[in-house]
Coordinates of C-alpha atoms in Angstrom, one line a residue:
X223 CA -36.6 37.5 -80.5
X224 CA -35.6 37.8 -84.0
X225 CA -32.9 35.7 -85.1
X226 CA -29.7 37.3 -85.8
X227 CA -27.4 35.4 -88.4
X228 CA -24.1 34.6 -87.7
X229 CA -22.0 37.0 -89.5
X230 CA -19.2 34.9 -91.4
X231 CA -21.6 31.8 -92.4
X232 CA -24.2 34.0 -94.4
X233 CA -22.3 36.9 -95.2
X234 CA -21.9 38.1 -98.7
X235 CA -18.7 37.2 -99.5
X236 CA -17.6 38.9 -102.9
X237 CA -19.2 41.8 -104.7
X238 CA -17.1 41.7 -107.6
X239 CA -15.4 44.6 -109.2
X240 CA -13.7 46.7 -111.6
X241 CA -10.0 45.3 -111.9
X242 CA -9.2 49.4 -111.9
X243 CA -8.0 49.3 -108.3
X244 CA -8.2 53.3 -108.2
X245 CA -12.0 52.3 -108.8
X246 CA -13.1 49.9 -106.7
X247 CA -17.0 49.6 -108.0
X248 CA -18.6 46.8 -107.3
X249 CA -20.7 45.2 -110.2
X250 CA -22.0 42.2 -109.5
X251 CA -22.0 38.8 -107.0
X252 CA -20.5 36.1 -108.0
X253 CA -21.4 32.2 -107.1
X254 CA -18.3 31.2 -104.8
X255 CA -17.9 27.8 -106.3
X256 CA -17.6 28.4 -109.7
X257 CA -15.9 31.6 -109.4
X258 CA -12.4 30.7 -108.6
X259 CA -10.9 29.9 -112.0
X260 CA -8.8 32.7 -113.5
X261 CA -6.4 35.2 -112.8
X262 CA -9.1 37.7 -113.5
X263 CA -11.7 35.7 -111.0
X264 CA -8.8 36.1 -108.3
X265 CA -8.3 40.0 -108.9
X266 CA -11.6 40.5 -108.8
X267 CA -11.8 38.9 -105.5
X268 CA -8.5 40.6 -104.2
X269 CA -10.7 43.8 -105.5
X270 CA -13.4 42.9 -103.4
X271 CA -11.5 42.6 -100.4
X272 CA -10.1 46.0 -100.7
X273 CA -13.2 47.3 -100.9
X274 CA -14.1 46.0 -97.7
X275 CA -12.2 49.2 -96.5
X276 CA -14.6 51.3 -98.1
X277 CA -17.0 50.5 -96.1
X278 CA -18.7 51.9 -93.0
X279 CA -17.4 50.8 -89.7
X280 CA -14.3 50.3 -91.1
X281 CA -12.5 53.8 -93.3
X282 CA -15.7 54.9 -94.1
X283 CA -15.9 56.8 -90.5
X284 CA -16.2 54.4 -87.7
X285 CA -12.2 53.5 -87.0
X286 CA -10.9 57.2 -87.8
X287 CA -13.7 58.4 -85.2
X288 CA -12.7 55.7 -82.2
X289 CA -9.2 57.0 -83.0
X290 CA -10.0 60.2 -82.9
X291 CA -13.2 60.7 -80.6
X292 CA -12.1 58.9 -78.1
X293 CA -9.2 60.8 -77.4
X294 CA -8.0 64.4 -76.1
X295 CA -8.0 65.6 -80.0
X296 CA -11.2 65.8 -80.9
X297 CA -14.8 65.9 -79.4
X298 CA -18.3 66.1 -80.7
X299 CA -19.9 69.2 -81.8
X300 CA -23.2 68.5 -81.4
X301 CA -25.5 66.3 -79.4
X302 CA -28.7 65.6 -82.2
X303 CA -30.1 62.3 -81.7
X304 CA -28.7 61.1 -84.8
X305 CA -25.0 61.6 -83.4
X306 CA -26.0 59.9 -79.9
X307 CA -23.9 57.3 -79.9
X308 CA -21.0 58.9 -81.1
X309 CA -21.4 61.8 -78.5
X310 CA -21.4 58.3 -75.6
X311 CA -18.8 57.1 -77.0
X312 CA -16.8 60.3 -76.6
X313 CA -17.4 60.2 -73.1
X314 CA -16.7 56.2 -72.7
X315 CA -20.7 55.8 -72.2
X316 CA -21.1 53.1 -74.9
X317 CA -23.9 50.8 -74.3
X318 CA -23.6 47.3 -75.3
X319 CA -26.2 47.7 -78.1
X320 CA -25.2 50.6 -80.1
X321 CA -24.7 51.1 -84.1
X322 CA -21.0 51.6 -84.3
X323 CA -19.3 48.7 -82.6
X324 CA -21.9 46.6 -84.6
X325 CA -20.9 48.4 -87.7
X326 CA -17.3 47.7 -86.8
X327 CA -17.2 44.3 -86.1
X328 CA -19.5 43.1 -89.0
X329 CA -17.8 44.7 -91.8
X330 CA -14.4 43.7 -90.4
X331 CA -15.0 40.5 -90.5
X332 CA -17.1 40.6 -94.0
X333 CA -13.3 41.5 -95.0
X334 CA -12.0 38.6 -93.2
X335 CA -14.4 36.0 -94.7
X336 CA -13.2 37.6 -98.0
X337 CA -9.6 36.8 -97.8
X338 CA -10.1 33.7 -95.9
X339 CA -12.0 32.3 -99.1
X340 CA -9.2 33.8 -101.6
X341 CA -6.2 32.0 -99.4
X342 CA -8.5 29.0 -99.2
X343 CA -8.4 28.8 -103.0
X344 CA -5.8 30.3 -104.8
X345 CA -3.0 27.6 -104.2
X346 CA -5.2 25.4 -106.7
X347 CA -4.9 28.1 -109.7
X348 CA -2.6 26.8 -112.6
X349 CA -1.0 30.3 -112.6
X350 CA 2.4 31.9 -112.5
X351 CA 3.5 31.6 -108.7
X352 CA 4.5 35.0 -109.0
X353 CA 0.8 36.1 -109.3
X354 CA -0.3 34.1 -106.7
X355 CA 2.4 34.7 -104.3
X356 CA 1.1 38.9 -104.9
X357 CA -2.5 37.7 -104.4
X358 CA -1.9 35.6 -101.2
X359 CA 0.3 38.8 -100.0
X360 CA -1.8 41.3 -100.7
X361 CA -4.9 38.8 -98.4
X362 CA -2.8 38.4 -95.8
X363 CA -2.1 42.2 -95.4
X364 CA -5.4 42.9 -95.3
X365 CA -6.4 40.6 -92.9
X366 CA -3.6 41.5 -90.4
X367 CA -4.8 45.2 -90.9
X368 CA -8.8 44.0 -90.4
X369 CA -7.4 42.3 -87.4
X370 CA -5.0 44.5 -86.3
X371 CA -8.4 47.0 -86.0
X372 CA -10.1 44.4 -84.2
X373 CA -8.0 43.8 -81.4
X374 CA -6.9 47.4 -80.2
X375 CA -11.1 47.9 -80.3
X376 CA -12.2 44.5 -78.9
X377 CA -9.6 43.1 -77.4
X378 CA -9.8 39.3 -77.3
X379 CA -11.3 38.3 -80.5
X380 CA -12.7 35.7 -82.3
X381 CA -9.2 34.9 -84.9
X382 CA -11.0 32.9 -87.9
X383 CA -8.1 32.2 -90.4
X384 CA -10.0 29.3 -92.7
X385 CA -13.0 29.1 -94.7
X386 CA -16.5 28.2 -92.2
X387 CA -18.7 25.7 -93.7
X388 CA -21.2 25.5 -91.0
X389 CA -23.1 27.2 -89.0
X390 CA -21.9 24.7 -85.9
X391 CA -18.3 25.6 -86.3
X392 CA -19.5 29.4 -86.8
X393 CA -21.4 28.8 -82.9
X394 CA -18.3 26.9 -82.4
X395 CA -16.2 29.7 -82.5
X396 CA -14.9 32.1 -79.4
X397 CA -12.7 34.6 -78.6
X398 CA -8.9 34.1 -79.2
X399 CA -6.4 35.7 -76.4
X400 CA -4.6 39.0 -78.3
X401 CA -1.5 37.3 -77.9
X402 CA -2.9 34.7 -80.2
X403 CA -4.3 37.4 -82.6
X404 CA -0.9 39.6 -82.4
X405 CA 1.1 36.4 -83.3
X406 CA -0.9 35.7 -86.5
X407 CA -1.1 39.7 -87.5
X408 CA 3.2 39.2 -87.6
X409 CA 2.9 36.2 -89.0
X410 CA 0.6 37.4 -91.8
X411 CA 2.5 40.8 -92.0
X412 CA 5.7 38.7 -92.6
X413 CA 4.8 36.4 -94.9
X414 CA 3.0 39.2 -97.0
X415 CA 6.4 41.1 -97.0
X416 CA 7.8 38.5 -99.3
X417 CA 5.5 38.0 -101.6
X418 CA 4.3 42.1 -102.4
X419 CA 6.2 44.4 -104.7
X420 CA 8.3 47.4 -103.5
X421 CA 6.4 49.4 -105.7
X422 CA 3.0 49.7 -108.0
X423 CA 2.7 51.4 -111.0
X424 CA -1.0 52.4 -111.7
X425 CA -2.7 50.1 -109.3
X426 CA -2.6 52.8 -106.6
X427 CA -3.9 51.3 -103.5
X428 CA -2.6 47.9 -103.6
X429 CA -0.2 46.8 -100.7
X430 CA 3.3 47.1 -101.1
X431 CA 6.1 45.5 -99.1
X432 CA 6.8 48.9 -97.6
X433 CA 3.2 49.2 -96.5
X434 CA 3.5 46.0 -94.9
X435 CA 6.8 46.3 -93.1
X436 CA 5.4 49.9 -91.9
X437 CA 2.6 48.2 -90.6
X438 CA 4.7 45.1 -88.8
X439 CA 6.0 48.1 -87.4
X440 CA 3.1 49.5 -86.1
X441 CA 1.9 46.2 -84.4
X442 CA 5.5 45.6 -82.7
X443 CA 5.0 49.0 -81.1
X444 CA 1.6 48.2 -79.8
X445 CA 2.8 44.7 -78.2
X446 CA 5.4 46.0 -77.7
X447 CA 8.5 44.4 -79.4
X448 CA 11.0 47.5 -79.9
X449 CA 13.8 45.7 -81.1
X450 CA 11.4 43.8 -83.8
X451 CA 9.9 47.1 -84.3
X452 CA 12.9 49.2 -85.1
X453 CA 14.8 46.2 -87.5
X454 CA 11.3 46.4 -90.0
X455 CA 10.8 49.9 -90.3
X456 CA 14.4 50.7 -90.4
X457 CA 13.8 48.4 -93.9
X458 CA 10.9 50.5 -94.7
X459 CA 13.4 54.0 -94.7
X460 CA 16.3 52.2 -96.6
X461 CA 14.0 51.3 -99.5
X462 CA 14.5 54.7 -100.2
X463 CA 10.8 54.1 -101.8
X464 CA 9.1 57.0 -99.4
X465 CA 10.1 61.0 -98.7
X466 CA 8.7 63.5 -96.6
X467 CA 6.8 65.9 -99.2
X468 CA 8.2 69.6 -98.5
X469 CA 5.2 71.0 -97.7
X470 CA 2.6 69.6 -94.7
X471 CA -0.3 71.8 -96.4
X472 CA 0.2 69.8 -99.7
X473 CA -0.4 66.6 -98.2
X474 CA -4.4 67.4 -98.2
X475 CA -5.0 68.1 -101.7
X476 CA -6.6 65.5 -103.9
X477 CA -3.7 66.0 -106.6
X478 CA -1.5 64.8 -103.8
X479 CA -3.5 61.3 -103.0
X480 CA -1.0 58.2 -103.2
X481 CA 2.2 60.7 -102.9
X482 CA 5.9 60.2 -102.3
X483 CA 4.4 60.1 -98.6
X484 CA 1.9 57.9 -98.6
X485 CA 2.5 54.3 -97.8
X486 CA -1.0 52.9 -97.7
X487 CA -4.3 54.7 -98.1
X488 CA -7.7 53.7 -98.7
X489 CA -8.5 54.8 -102.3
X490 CA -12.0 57.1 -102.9
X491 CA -13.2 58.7 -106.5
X492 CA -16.3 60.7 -106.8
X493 CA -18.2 60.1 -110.1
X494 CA -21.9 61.2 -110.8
X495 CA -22.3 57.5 -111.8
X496 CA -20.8 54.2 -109.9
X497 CA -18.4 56.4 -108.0
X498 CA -16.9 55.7 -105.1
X499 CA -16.8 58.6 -103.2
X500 CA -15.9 59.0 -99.9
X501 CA -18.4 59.8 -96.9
X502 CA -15.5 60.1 -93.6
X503 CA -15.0 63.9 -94.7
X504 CA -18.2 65.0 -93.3
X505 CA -17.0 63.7 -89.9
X506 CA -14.9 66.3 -89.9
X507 CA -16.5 69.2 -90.3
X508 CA -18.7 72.0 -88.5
X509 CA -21.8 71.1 -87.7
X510 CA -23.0 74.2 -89.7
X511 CA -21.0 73.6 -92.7
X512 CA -20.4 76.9 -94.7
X513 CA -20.8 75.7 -97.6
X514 CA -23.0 73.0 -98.7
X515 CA -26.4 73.1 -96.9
X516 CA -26.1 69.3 -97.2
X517 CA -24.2 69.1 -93.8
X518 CA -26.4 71.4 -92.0
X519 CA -27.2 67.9 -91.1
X520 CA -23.9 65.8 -91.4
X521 CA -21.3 67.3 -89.6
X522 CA -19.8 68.5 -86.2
X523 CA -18.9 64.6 -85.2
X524 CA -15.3 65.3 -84.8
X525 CA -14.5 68.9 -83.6
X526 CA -11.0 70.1 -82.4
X527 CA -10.2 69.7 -78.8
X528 CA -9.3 73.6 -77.1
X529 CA -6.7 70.9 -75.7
X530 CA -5.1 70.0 -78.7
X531 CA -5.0 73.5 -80.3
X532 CA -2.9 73.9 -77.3
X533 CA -0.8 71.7 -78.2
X534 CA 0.6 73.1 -80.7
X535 CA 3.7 74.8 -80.6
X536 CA 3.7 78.5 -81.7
X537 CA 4.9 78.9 -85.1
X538 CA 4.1 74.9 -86.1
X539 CA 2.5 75.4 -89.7
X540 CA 0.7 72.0 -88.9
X541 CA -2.0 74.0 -86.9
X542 CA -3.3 76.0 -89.9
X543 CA -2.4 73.2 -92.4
X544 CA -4.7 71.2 -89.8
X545 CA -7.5 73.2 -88.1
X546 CA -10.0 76.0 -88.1
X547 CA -11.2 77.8 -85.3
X548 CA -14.4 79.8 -86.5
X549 CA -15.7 80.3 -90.2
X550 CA -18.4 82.9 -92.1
X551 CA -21.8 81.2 -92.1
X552 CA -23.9 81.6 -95.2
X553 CA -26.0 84.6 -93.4
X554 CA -22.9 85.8 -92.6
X555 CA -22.2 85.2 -89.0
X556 CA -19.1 84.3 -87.5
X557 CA -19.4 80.9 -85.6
X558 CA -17.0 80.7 -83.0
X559 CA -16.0 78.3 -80.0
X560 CA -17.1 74.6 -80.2
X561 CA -19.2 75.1 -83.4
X562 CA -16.7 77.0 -84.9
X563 CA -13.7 74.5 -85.0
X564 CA -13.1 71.8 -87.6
X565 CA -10.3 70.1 -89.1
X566 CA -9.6 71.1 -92.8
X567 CA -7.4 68.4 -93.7
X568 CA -10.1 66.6 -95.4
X569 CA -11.2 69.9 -97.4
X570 CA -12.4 68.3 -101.0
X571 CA -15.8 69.1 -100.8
X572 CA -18.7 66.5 -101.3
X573 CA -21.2 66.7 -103.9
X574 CA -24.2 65.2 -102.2
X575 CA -25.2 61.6 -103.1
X576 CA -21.1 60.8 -104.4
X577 CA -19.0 61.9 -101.7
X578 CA -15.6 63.4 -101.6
X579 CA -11.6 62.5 -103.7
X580 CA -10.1 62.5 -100.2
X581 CA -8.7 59.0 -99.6
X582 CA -7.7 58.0 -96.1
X583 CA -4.9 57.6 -94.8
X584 CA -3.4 54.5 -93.2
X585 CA 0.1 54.9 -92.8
X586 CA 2.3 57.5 -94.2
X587 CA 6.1 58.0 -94.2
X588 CA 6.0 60.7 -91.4
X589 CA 4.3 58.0 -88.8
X590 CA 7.2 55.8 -90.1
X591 CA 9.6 58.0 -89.2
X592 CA 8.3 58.7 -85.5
X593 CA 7.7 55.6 -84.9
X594 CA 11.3 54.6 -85.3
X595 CA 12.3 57.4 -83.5
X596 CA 10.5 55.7 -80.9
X597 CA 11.9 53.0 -81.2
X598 CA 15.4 53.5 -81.1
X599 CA 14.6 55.7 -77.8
X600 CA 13.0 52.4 -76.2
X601 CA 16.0 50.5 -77.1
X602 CA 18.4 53.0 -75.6
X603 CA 18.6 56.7 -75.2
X604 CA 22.2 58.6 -77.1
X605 CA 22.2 62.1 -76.5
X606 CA 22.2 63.7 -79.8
X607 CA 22.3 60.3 -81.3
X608 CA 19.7 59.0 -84.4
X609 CA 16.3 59.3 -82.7
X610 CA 17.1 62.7 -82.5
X611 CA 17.5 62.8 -86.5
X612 CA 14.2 61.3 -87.6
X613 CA 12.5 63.4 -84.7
X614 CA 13.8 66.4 -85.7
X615 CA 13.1 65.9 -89.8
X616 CA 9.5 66.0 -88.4
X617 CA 10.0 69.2 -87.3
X618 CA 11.6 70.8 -89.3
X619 CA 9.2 70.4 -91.8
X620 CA 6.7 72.1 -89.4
X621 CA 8.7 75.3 -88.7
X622 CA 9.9 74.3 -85.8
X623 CA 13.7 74.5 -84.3
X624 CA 15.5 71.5 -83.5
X625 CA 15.2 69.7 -80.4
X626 CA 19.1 68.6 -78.7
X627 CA 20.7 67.6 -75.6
X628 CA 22.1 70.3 -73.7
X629 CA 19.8 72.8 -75.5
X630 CA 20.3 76.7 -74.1
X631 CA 17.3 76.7 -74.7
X632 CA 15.3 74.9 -71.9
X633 CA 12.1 74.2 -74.3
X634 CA 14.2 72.6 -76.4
X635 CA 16.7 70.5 -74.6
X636 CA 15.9 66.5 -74.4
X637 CA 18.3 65.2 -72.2
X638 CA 16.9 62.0 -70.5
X639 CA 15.1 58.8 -72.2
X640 CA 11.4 59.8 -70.7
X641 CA 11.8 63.7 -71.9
X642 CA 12.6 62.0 -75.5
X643 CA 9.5 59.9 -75.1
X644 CA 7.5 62.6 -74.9
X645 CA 8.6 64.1 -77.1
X646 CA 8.3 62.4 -79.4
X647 CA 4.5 61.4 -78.4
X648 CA 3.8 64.9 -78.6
X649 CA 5.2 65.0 -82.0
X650 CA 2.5 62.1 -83.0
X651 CA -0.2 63.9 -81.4
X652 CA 0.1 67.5 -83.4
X653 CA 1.7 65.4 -86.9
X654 CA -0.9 62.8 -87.1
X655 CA -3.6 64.6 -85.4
X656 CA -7.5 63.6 -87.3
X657 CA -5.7 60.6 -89.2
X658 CA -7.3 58.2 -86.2
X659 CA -4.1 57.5 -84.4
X660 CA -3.9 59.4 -80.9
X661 CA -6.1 57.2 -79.3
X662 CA -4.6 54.2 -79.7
X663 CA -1.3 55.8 -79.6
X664 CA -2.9 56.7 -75.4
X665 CA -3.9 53.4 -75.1
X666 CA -0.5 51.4 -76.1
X667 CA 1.7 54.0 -74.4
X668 CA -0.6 53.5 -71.2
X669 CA -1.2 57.2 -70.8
X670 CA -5.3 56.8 -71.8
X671 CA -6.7 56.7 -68.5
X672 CA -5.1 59.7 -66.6
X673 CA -4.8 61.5 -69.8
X674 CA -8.5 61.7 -70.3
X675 CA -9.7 61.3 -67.2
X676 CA -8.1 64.5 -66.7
X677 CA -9.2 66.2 -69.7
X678 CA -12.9 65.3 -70.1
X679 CA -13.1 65.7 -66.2
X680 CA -14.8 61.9 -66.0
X681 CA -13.5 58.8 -64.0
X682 CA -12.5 56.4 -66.5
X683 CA -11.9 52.8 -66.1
X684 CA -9.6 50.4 -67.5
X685 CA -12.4 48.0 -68.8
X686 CA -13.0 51.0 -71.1
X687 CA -9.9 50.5 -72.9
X688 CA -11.7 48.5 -75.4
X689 CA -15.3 49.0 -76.4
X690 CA -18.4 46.5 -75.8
X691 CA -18.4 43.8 -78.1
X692 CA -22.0 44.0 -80.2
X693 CA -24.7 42.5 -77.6
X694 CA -26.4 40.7 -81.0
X695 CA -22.9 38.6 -81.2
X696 CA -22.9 37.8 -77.3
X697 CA -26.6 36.9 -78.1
X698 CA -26.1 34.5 -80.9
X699 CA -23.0 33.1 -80.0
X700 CA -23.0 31.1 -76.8
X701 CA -18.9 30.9 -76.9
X702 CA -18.4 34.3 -77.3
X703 CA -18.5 36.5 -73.9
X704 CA -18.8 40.4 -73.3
X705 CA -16.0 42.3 -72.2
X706 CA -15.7 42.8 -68.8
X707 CA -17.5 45.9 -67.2
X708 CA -20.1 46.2 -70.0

């Protein structure tokens, strides 16, 4: 059997880049040892950790699609080989030897080693402590967010927070209990707080102490901690850093990347040379593409559910802001039904070989705003009280009438603390809907098993609520055991 290296021992750790964090181009690797002298050897390893979230299996495609594909949003298009495990993982047939979990786990923790080795070292720089409070900030955000990935996909993990020098403590290591991993994602997420600025000026895509907050927020929903959850991101909205842009459609253009709205989002630039350029787009679209030949092959991996078109409410200006239901083929046909749909918030179109301007994104203000809403719901339901504010911005942006207690109007009327939860949930479904939430968003709410079991008509098991971990780990790693079921 051929021998399979353990990933965080042999992996590279830096490909070091362009100090333009708008450009994250990799240019050359760099000799660990000697490399950690500068300011300018620390950037360019910070760099190189945020490139990590270029890559595939991470916000390339693979975590937008197990967001996405494995819930009542979207399914696949198409069943061509090349798609095959996409299309199993849709319907929760995932094998334990397949190319995406594989792809997710290694590059994850590729970004992992790379911080590890940058919080390892940068307490020894003779350097402002103002620089290297930002650098050790900006790590530990990214590897509460690597993490943060890991869990809600994996489950127990194994949590690796220090530099490996051998490939015995590698084999040594096993899987950590999520309560473990959850603990040191808040820990991380709170130390980085402190040490990021509120705002950057030109460096778009670096964290920011909003984007962690936002993100705290996130993982105190998922544990779930509402109280914790609704005292960070209530810090986030009185920054008074982020707004709601006035127009949903205008969020997808490329002029718009790294808006008033945005609070994190992974950063892609198509040039003809060293570019960047992003690849996720084609994920989302038909599989016969009506305008580049190039996807004839590429796309129809993520196609709008009938379900959630349904969802939307008549009148929301999310739907066509979001979706497509049939398009003019090049001979002129109109494709309907399944191979007609296709999201079109991702609509900056690839040139082949260099990819697409859209970035992705993580977290924006909207999901901020929701979430709180959640929150405060959790904590205590008010008629007419706050949640019903920050719910209701949301909707109003979308055309939609306000929701209230006590409405005339029986469609609008929330007047008990589940009708507000759902609410609210629907709100997330139709705002965030091909941003890679809603699965997660089933899972963490505990609404993923009857939801789908219902909707793709197949009996689905709780052991499915996280995916296999990569037979090659289970294979080299005698401490390291497969989920259950698989």
């Amino acid at each position: 059997m051929k021998r399979i290296i353990s990933l965080w021992i042999l992996v590279f750790f830096l490909l070091g880049c362009s100090k333009k964090f708008i450009d994250l181009t990799p240019i050359s690797n760099s000799n660990i040892e000697g490399f950690y002298k500068s300011e300018g050897d620390f950037t360019n390893a910070i760099v190189g950790a945020y490139a990590t979230l270029r890559s595939g299996g991470v916000y390339s495609d693979n975590v937008q699609l197990v967001g996405d594909l494995r819930s009542d949003n979207t399914e696949m298009g198409t069943t061509a080989a090349s798609r095959f495990d996409y299309y199993n993982m849709s319907l929760f047939r995932l094998s334990t030897d397949n190319a995406i979990t594989e792809s997710i786990w290694n590059n994850h923790y590729v970004g992992v080693v790379r911080v590890n080795q940058i919080l390892d070292r940068i307490d020894k720089l003779d350097a402002d402590e103002s620089f290297k409070g930002r650098i050790k900030g900006e790590a530990k955000f990214l590897r509460a967010l690597f993490y943060f990935n890991l869990v809600r996909i994996f489950g127990d993990v194994p949590l690796v927070t220090k530099v490996l020098n051998t490939i015995e403590e590698s084999y040594a290591t096993g899987r950590t209990p999520k309560s473990e991993i959850y603990k040191q994602i808040v820990d991380d997420l709170k130390d980085a707080s402190q040490h990021l600025p509120v705002s950057v000026t030109k460096e778009e895509g670096r964290a920011t102490k909003g984007a962690a907050l936002s993100l705290l927020g996130k993982v105190y929903l998922t544990i779930p901690d509402f109280q914790n959850a609704k005292a960070v991101l209530e810090e986030v909205i009185n920054m008074n850093q982020y707004q709601l842009l006035p127009d949903y459609t205008s969020l997808w253009k490329v002029a718009n990347k790294n808006s008033k709205e945005s609070i994190f989002e992974v950063q892609f630039k198509r040039e003809a040379s060293g570019g960047t350029g992003s690849s996720f787009c084609e994920r989302y679209t038909p599989y016969l593409y009506p305008y580049l030949s190039y996807y004839s092959t590429s796309g129809g991996f993520n196609i709008p559910t009938e379900d959630l078109i349904a969802a939307y409410e008549p009148n929301d200006l999310r739907r066509n802001a979001s979706l497509k239901e049939s398009y003019i083929a090049p001979d002129g046909t109109l494709v309907t039904g399944l191979q007609g749909r296709f999201c079109i918030k991702y609509y900056d179109i690839p040139v082949s070989g260099q990819g697409s301007n859209d970035n992705w994104p993580v977290i924006r203000y909207a999901d901020v705003l929701l979430m709180y809403a959640e929150s405060l719901n959790e904590i205590s339901f008010v008629p007419n009280g706050p949640a019903f504010v920050y719910l209701n911005m949301i909707r109003s942006r979308a055309g939609l009438p306000e929701k209230s207690t006590n409405n005339p109007d029986t469609d609008l009327s929330i007047d008990t603390q589940d009708q507000f939860r759902k609410a609210v949930w629907q709100e997330r479904r139709v705002e965030l809907a091909f941003e890679g939430h809603r699965w997660f968003d089933l899972v963490r709410t505990g609404q993923a098993v009857t939801v789908l079991s219902s909707m793709k008509g197949i009996d689905i098991k709780d052991y499915q609520l996280v995916l296999p971990i990569p037979q090659s780990q289970v294979d080299i790693n005698p401490e390291i055991k497969q989920n259950p079921g698989y």
